[in-house]
mmCIF file of C-alpha atoms in Angstrom:
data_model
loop_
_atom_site.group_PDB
_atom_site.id
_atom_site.type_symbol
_atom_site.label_atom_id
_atom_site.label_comp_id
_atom_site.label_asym_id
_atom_site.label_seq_id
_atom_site.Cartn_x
_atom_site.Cartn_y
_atom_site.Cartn_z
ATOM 1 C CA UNK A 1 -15.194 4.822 77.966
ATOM 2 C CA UNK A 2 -11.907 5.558 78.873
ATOM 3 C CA UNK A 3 -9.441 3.052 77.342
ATOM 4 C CA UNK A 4 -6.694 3.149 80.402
ATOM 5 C CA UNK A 5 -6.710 0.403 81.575
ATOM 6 C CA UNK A 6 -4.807 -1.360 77.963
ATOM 7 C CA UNK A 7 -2.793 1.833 78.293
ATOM 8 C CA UNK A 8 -1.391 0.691 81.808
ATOM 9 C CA UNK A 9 -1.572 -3.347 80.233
ATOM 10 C CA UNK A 10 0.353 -2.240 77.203
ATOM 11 C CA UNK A 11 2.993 -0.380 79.269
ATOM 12 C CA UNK A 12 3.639 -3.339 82.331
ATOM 13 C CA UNK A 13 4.101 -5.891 79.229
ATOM 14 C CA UNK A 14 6.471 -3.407 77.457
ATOM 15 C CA UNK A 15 8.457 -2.163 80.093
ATOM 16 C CA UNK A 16 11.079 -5.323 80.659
ATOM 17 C CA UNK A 17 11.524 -5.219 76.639
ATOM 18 C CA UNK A 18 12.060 -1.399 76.602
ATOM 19 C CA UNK A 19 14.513 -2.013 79.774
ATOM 20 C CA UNK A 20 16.243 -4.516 77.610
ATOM 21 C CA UNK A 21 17.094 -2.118 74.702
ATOM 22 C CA UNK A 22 18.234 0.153 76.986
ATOM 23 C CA UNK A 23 20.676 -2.223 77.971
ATOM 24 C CA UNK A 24 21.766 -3.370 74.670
ATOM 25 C CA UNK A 25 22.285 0.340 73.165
ATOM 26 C CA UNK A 26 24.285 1.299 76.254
ATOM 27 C CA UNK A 27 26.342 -1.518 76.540
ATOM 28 C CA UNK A 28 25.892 -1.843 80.305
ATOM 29 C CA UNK A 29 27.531 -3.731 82.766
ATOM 30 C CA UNK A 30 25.500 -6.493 84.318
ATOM 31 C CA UNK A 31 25.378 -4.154 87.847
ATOM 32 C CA UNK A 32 24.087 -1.583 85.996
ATOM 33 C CA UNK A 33 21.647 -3.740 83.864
ATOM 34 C CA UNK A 34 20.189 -5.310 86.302
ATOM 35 C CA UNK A 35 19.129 -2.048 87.973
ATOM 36 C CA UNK A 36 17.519 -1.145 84.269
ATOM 37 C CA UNK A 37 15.814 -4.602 84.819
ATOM 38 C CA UNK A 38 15.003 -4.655 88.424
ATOM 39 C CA UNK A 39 13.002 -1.056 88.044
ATOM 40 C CA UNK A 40 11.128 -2.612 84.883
ATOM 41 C CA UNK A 41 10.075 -5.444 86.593
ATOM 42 C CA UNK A 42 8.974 -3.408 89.385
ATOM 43 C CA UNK A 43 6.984 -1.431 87.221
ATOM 44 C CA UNK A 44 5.331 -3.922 85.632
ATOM 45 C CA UNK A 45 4.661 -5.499 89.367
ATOM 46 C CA UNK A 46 3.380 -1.789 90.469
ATOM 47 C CA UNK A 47 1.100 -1.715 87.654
ATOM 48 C CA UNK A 48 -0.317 -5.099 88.022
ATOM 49 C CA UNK A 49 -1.353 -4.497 91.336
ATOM 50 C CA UNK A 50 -2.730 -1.197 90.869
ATOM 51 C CA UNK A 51 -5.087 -2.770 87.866
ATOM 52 C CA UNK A 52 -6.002 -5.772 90.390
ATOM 53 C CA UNK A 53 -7.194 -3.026 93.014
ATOM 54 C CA UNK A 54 -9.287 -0.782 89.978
ATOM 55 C CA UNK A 55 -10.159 -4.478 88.458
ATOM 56 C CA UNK A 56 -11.151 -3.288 85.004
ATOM 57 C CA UNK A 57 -12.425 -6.217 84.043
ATOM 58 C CA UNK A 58 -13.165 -7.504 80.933
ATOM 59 C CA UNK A 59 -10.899 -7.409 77.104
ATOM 60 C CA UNK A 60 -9.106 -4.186 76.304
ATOM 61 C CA UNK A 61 -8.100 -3.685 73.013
ATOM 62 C CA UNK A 62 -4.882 -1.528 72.323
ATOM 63 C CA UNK A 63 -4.416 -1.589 68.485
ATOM 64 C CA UNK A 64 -7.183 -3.126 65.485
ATOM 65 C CA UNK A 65 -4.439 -3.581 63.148
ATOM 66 C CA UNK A 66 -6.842 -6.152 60.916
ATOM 67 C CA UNK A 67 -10.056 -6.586 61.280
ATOM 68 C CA UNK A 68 -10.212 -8.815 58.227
ATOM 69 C CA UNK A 69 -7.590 -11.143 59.610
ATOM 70 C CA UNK A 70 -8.863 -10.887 63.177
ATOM 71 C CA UNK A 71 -4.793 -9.387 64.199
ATOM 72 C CA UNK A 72 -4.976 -6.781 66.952
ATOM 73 C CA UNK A 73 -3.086 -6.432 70.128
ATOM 74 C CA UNK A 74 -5.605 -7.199 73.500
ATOM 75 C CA UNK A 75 -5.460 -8.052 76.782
ATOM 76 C CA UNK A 76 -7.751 -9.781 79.069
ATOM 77 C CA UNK A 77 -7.603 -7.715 82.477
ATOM 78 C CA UNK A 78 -9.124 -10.517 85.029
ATOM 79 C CA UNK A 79 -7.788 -11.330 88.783
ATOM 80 C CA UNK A 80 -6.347 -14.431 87.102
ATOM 81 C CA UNK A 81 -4.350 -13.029 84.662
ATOM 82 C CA UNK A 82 -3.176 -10.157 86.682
ATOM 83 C CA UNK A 83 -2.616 -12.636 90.050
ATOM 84 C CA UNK A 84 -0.098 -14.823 87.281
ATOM 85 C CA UNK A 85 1.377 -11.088 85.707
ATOM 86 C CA UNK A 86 2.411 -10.153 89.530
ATOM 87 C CA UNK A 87 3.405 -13.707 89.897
ATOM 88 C CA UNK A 88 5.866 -13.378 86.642
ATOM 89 C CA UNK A 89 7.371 -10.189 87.475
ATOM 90 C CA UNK A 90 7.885 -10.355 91.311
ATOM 91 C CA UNK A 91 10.067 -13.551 90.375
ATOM 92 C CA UNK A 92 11.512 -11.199 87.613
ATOM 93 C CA UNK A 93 12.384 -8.936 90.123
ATOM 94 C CA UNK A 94 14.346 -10.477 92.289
ATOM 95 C CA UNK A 95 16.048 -13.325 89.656
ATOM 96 C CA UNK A 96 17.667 -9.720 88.115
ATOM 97 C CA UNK A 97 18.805 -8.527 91.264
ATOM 98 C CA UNK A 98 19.995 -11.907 92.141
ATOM 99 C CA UNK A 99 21.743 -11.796 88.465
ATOM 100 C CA UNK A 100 23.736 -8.862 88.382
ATOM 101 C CA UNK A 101 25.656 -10.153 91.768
ATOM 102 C CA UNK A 102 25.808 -13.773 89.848
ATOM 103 C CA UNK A 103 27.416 -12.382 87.133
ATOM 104 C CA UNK A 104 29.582 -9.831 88.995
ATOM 105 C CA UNK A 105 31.302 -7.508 85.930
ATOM 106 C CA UNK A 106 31.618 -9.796 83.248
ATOM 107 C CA UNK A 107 30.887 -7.597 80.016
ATOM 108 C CA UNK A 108 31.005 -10.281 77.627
ATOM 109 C CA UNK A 109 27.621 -12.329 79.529
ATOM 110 C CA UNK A 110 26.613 -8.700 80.483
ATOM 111 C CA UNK A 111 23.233 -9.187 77.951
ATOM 112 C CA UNK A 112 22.479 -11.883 80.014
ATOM 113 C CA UNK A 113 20.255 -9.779 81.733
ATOM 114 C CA UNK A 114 18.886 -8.064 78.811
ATOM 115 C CA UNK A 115 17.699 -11.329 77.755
ATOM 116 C CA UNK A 116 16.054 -12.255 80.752
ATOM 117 C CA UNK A 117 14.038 -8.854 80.738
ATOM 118 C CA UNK A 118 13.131 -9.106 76.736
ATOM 119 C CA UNK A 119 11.856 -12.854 78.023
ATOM 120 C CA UNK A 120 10.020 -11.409 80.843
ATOM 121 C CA UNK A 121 8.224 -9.173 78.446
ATOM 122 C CA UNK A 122 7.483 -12.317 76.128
ATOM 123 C CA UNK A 123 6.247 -14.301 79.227
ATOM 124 C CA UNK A 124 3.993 -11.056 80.647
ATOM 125 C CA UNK A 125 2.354 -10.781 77.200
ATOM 126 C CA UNK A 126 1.732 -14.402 77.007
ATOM 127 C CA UNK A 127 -0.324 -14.290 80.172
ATOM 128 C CA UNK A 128 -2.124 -11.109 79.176
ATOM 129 C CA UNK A 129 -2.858 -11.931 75.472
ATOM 130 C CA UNK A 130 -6.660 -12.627 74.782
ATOM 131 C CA UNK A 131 -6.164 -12.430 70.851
ATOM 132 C CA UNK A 132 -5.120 -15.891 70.351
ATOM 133 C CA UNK A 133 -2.544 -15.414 67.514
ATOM 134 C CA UNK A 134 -0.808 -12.821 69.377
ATOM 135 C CA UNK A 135 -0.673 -15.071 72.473
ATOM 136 C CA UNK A 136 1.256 -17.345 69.477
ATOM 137 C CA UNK A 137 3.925 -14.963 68.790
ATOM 138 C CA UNK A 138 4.301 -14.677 72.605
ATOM 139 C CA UNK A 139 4.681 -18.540 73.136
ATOM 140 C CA UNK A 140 6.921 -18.322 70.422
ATOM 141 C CA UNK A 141 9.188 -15.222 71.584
ATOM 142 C CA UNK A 142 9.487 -16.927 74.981
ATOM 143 C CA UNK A 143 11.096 -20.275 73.784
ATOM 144 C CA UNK A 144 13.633 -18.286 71.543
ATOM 145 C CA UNK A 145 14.799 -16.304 74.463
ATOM 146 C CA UNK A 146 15.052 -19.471 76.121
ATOM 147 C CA UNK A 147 17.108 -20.807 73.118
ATOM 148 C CA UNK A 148 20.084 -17.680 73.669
ATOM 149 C CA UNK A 149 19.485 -17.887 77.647
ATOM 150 C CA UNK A 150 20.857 -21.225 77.820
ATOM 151 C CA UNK A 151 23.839 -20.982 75.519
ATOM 152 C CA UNK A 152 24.967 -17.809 77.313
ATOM 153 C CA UNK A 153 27.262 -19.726 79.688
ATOM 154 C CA UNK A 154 30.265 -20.129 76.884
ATOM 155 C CA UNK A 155 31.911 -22.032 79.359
ATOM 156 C CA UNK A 156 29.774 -24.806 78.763
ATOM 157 C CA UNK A 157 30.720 -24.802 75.230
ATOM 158 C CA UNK A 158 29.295 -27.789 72.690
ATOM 159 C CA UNK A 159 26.786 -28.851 75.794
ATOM 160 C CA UNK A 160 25.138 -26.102 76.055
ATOM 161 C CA UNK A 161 24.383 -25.390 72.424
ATOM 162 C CA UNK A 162 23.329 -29.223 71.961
ATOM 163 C CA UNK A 163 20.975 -28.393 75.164
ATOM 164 C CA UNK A 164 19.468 -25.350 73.254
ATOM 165 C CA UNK A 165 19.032 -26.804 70.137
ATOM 166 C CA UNK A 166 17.192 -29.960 71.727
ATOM 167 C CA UNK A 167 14.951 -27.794 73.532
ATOM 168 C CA UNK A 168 13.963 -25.244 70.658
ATOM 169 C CA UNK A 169 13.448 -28.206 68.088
ATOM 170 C CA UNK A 170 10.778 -29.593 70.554
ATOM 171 C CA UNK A 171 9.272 -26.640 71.991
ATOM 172 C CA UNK A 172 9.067 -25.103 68.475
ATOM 173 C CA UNK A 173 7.676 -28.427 66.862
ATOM 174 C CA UNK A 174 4.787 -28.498 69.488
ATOM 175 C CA UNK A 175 4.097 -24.420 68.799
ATOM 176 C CA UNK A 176 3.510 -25.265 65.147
ATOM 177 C CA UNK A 177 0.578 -27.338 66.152
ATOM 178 C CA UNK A 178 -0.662 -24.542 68.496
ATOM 179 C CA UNK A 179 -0.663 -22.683 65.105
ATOM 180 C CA UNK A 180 -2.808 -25.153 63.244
ATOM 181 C CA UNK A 181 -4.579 -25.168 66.243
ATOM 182 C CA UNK A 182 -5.597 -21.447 66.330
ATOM 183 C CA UNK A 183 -6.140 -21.340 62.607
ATOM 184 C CA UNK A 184 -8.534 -24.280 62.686
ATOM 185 C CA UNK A 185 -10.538 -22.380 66.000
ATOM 186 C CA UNK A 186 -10.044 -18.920 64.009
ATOM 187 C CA UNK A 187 -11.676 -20.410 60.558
ATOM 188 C CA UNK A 188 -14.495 -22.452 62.565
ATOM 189 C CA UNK A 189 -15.813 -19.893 64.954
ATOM 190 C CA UNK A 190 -14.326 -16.647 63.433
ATOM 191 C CA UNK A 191 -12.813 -15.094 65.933
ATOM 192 C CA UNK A 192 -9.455 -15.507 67.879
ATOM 193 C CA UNK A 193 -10.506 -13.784 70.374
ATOM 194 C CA UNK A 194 -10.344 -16.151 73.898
ATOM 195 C CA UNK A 195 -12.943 -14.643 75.774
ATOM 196 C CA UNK A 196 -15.267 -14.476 72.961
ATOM 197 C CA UNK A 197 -14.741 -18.394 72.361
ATOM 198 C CA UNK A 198 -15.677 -18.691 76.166
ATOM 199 C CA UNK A 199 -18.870 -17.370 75.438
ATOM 200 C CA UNK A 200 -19.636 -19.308 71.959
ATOM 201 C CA UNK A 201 -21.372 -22.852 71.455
ATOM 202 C CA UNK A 202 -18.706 -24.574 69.791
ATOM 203 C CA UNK A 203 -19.641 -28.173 67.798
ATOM 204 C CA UNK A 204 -17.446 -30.631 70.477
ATOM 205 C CA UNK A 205 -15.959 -32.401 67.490
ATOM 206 C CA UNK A 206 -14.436 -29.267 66.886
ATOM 207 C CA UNK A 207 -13.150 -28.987 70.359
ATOM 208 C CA UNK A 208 -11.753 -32.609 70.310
ATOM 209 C CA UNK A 209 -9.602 -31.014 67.595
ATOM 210 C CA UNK A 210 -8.587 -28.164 68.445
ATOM 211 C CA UNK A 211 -7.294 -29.658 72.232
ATOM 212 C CA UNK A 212 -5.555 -32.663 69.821
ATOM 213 C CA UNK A 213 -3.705 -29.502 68.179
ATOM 214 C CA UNK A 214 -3.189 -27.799 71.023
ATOM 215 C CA UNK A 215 -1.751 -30.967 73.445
ATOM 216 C CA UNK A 216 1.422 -31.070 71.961
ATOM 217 C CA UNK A 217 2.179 -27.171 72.181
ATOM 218 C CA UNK A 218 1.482 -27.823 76.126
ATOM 219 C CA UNK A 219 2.855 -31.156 76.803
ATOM 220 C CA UNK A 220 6.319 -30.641 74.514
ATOM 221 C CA UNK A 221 6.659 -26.722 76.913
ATOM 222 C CA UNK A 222 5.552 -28.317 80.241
ATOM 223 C CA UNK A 223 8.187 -31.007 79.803
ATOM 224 C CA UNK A 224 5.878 -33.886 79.798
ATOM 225 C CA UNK A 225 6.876 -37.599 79.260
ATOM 226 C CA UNK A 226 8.353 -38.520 76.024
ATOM 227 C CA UNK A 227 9.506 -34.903 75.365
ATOM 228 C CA UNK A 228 10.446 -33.827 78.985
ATOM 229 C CA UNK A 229 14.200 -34.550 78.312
ATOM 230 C CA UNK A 230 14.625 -31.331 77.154
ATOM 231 C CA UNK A 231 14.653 -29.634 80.758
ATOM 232 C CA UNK A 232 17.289 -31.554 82.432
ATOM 233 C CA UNK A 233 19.707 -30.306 79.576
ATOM 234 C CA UNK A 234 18.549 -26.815 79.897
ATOM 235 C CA UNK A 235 19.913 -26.724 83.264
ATOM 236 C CA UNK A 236 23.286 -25.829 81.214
ATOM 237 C CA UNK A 237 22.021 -22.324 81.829
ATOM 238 C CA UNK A 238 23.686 -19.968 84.212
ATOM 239 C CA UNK A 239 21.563 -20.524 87.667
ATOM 240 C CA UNK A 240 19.300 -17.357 87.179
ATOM 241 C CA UNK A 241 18.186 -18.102 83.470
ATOM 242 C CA UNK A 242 16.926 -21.702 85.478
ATOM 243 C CA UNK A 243 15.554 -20.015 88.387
ATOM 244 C CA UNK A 244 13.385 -17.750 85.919
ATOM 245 C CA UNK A 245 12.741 -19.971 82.609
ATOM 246 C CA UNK A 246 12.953 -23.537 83.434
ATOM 247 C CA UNK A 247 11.418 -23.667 87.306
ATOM 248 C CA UNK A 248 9.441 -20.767 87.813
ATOM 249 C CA UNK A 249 7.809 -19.109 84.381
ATOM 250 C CA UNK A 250 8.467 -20.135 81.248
ATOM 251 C CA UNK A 251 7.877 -23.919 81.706
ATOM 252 C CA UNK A 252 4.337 -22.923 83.018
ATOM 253 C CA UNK A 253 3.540 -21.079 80.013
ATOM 254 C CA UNK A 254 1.815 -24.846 79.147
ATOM 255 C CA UNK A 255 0.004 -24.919 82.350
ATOM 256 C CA UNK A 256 -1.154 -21.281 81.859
ATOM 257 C CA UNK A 257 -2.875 -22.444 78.681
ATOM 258 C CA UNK A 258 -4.285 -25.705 79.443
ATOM 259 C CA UNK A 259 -6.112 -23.527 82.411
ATOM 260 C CA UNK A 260 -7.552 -20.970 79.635
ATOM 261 C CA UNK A 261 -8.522 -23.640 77.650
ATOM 262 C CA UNK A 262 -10.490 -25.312 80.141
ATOM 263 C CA UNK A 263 -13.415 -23.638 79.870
ATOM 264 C CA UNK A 264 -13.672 -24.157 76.314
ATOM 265 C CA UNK A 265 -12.244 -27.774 75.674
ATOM 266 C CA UNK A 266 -12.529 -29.363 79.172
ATOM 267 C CA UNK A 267 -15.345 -31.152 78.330
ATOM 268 C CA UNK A 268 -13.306 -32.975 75.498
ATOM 269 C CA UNK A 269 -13.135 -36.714 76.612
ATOM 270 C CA UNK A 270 -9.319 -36.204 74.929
ATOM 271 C CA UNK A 271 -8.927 -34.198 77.680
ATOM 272 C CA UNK A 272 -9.122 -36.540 80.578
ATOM 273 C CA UNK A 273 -7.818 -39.501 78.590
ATOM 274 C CA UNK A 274 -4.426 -37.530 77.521
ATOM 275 C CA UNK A 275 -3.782 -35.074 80.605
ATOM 276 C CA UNK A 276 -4.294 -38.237 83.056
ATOM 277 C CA UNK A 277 -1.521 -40.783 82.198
ATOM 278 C CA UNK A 278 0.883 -38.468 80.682
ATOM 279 C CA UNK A 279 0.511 -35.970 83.802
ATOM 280 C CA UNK A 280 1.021 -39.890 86.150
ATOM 281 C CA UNK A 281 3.899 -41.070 84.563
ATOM 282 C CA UNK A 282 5.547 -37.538 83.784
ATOM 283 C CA UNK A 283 5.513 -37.091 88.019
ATOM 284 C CA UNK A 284 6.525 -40.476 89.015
ATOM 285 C CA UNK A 285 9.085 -40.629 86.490
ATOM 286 C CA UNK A 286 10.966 -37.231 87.200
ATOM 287 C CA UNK A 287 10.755 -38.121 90.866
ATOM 288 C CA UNK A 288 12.553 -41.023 90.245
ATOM 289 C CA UNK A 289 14.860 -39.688 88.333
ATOM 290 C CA UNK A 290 15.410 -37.001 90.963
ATOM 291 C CA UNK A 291 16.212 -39.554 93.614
ATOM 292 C CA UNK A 292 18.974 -40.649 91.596
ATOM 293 C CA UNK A 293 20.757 -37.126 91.173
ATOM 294 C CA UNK A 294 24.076 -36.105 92.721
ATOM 295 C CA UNK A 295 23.938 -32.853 91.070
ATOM 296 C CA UNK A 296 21.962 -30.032 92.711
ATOM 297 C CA UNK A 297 20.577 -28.288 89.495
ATOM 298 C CA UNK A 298 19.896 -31.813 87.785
ATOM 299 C CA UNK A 299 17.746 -33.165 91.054
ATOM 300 C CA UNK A 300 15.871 -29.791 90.805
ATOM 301 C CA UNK A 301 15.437 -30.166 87.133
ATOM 302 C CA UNK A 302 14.193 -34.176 87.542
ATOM 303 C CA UNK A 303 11.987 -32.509 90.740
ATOM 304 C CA UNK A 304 10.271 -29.454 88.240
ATOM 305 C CA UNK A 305 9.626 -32.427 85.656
ATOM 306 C CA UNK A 306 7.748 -34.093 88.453
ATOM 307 C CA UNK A 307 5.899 -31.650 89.729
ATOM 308 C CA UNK A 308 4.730 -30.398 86.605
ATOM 309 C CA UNK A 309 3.425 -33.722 85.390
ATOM 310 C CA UNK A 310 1.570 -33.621 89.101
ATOM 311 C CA UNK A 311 0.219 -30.427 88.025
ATOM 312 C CA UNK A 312 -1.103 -31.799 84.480
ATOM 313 C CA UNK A 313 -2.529 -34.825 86.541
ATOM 314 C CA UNK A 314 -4.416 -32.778 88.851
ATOM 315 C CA UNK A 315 -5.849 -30.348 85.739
ATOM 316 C CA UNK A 316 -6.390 -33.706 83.665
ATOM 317 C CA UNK A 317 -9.081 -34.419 86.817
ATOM 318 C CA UNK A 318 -11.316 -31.634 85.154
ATOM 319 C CA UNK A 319 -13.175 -31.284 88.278
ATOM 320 C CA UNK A 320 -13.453 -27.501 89.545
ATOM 321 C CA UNK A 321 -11.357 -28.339 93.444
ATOM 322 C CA UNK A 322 -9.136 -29.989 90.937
ATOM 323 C CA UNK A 323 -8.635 -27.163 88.931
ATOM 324 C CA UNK A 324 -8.319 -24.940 91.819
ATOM 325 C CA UNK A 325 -5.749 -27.388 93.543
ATOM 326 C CA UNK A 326 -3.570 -26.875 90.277
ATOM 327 C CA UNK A 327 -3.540 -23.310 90.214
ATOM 328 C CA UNK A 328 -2.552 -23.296 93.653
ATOM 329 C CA UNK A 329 0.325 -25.590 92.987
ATOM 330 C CA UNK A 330 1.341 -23.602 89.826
ATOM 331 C CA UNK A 331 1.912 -20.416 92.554
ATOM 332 C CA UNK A 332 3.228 -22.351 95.144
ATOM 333 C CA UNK A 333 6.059 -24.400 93.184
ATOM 334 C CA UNK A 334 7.155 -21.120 91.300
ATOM 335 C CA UNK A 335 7.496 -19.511 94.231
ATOM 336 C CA UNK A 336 9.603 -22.474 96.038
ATOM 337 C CA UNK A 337 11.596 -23.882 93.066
ATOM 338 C CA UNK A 338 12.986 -20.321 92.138
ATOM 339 C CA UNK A 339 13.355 -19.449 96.004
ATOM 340 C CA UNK A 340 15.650 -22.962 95.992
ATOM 341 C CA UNK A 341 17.244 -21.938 92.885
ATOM 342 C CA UNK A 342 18.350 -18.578 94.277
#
């Protein structure tokens, strides 16, 4: 069989990161860049769409580097992953146009742009990843580019790097159980392979402990109640990196993987008994906290920490309308908190 389809996935993951180097090497000017970045994203889009109308379902696998230590590069071509890729880069697309106008000609935040694009590439391959430690390194990538993203406005100084640091200390802390998490999945069912866990009759002690691992990875990047704080102070980002990261993608990364997990560790009572109150107080807490803003970006912020903990409430449910409802919400507030961003 013809193995185009992870040719085509490969490429529309690639394509922002490639864009990116471009950008670096040449030293271009943020007008310029964001061209570079605006016809990778579009790409990526392009190709997303055109693998949602072939629909080659089903795991592709690009590279075996390992069989031994189960490391390979695959994707998972499915109309939910590809609906959430087109999702990711049409909001790419127009956050870089909207960028290079932002930042007008400024050289020195110029890379700006490059980051966003090398985080786009993080975030596409995140979605896309059905090797489970490679989905890791994607998680990871993303909250490093965050990290940079937010401390690229030098104007806010000691603020913004105290911002950053808070929210890599707590995203990375709650990836480091993700990796225990993966290990311990990885040495009980050997394989890391998502959609071969699907399929597999896994003990459900071993599932309560694998979703205990894998809660705080979600919780601390969804900004959920007691580590949410982190997203307020992110929004000392230019408005574009908090348009893209911390409203429309990259704080979904958590809801992306609670709803591939589902299958597979739903059925953990953990999972109704955690997702519930944390997702109850996380919403009515940031809309409270909203109510009290002055400041447009902080009563967004406060607002995305509410609805994400409505989103976790609504997945914590476990029912399938519930599960639906969430994954129309996920669409529907990316789409409307980056639009209000913009």
């Amino acid at each position: 069989m013809s193995n185009w389809p992870a040719i085509w996935a490969t490429l529309l993951v690639f394509a922002p990161a490639i864009a990116a180097l471009v950008i670096r090497l040449q030293r271009l000017m943020p007008r310029q860049a964001a061209v570079w970045a605006m016809a990778a994203s579009f790409f990526s889009l392009s190709v997303a769409t055109g693998l949602l109308i072939e629909m080659p379902q089903g795991v592709w696998t690009v590279w075996n580097w390992s069989p031994s230590l189960h490391l390979e590069v695959s994707w998972r071509l499915e109309v939910a992953t590809l609906a959430l890729v087109i999702l990711v880069a049409g909001i790419g697309l127009l956050v870089m146009q909207y960028a290079g106008r932002y930042i007008g000609d400024n050289q020195q935040v110029g890379g700006t742009i490059a980051l966003l694009a090398a985080f786009e590439s993080a975030m596409l391959g995140l979605v896309l990843a059905d090797n489970l430690l490679l989905l890791y390194v994607f998680w990871e990538h993303t909250g490093l580019c965050s990290y940079v993203l937010i401390t690229s406005d030098r104007a806010k100084g000691e603020a913004g790097l105290r911002a950053a640091t808070h929210a890599l200390l707590i995203t990375v802390a709650g990836g480091l159980s993700m990796l225990v998490a993966v290990l311990y999945l990885l040495s009980e069912s050997g394989t890391a392979s998502l959609a071969t866990l699907l399929t597999m009759d896994i003990d459900p002690a071993v599932r309560t402990v694998a979703l205990a691992l894998f809660l705080p990875a979600v919780l601390t990047k969804s900004a959920q109640v007691p580590t949410h704080f982190w997203l307020p102070g992110a929004m000392a980002a230019p408005t574009p990196v908090s348009a893209y990261l911390h409203s429309a993608t990259m704080v979904k990364a958590g809801i992306v993987l609670l709803l591939y997990l589902f299958p597979l560790l739903g059925q953990s009572p953990l999972w109704t008994w955690v997702l519930l109150p944390v997702g109850a107080v996380t919403c009515i807490w940031g809309g409270l906290r909203a109510l009290a803003q002055s400041d447009i970006k902080l009563l967004m912020a406060w607002s995305t920490v509410s609805q994400l903990g409505l989103i976790t409430l609504t997945i914590g449910l476990g029912t399938d309308v519930a599960i639906r409802a969430a994954i129309l919400h996920l669409f529907a507030h990316a789409i409307f908190k980056a639009g209000l961003f913009l």
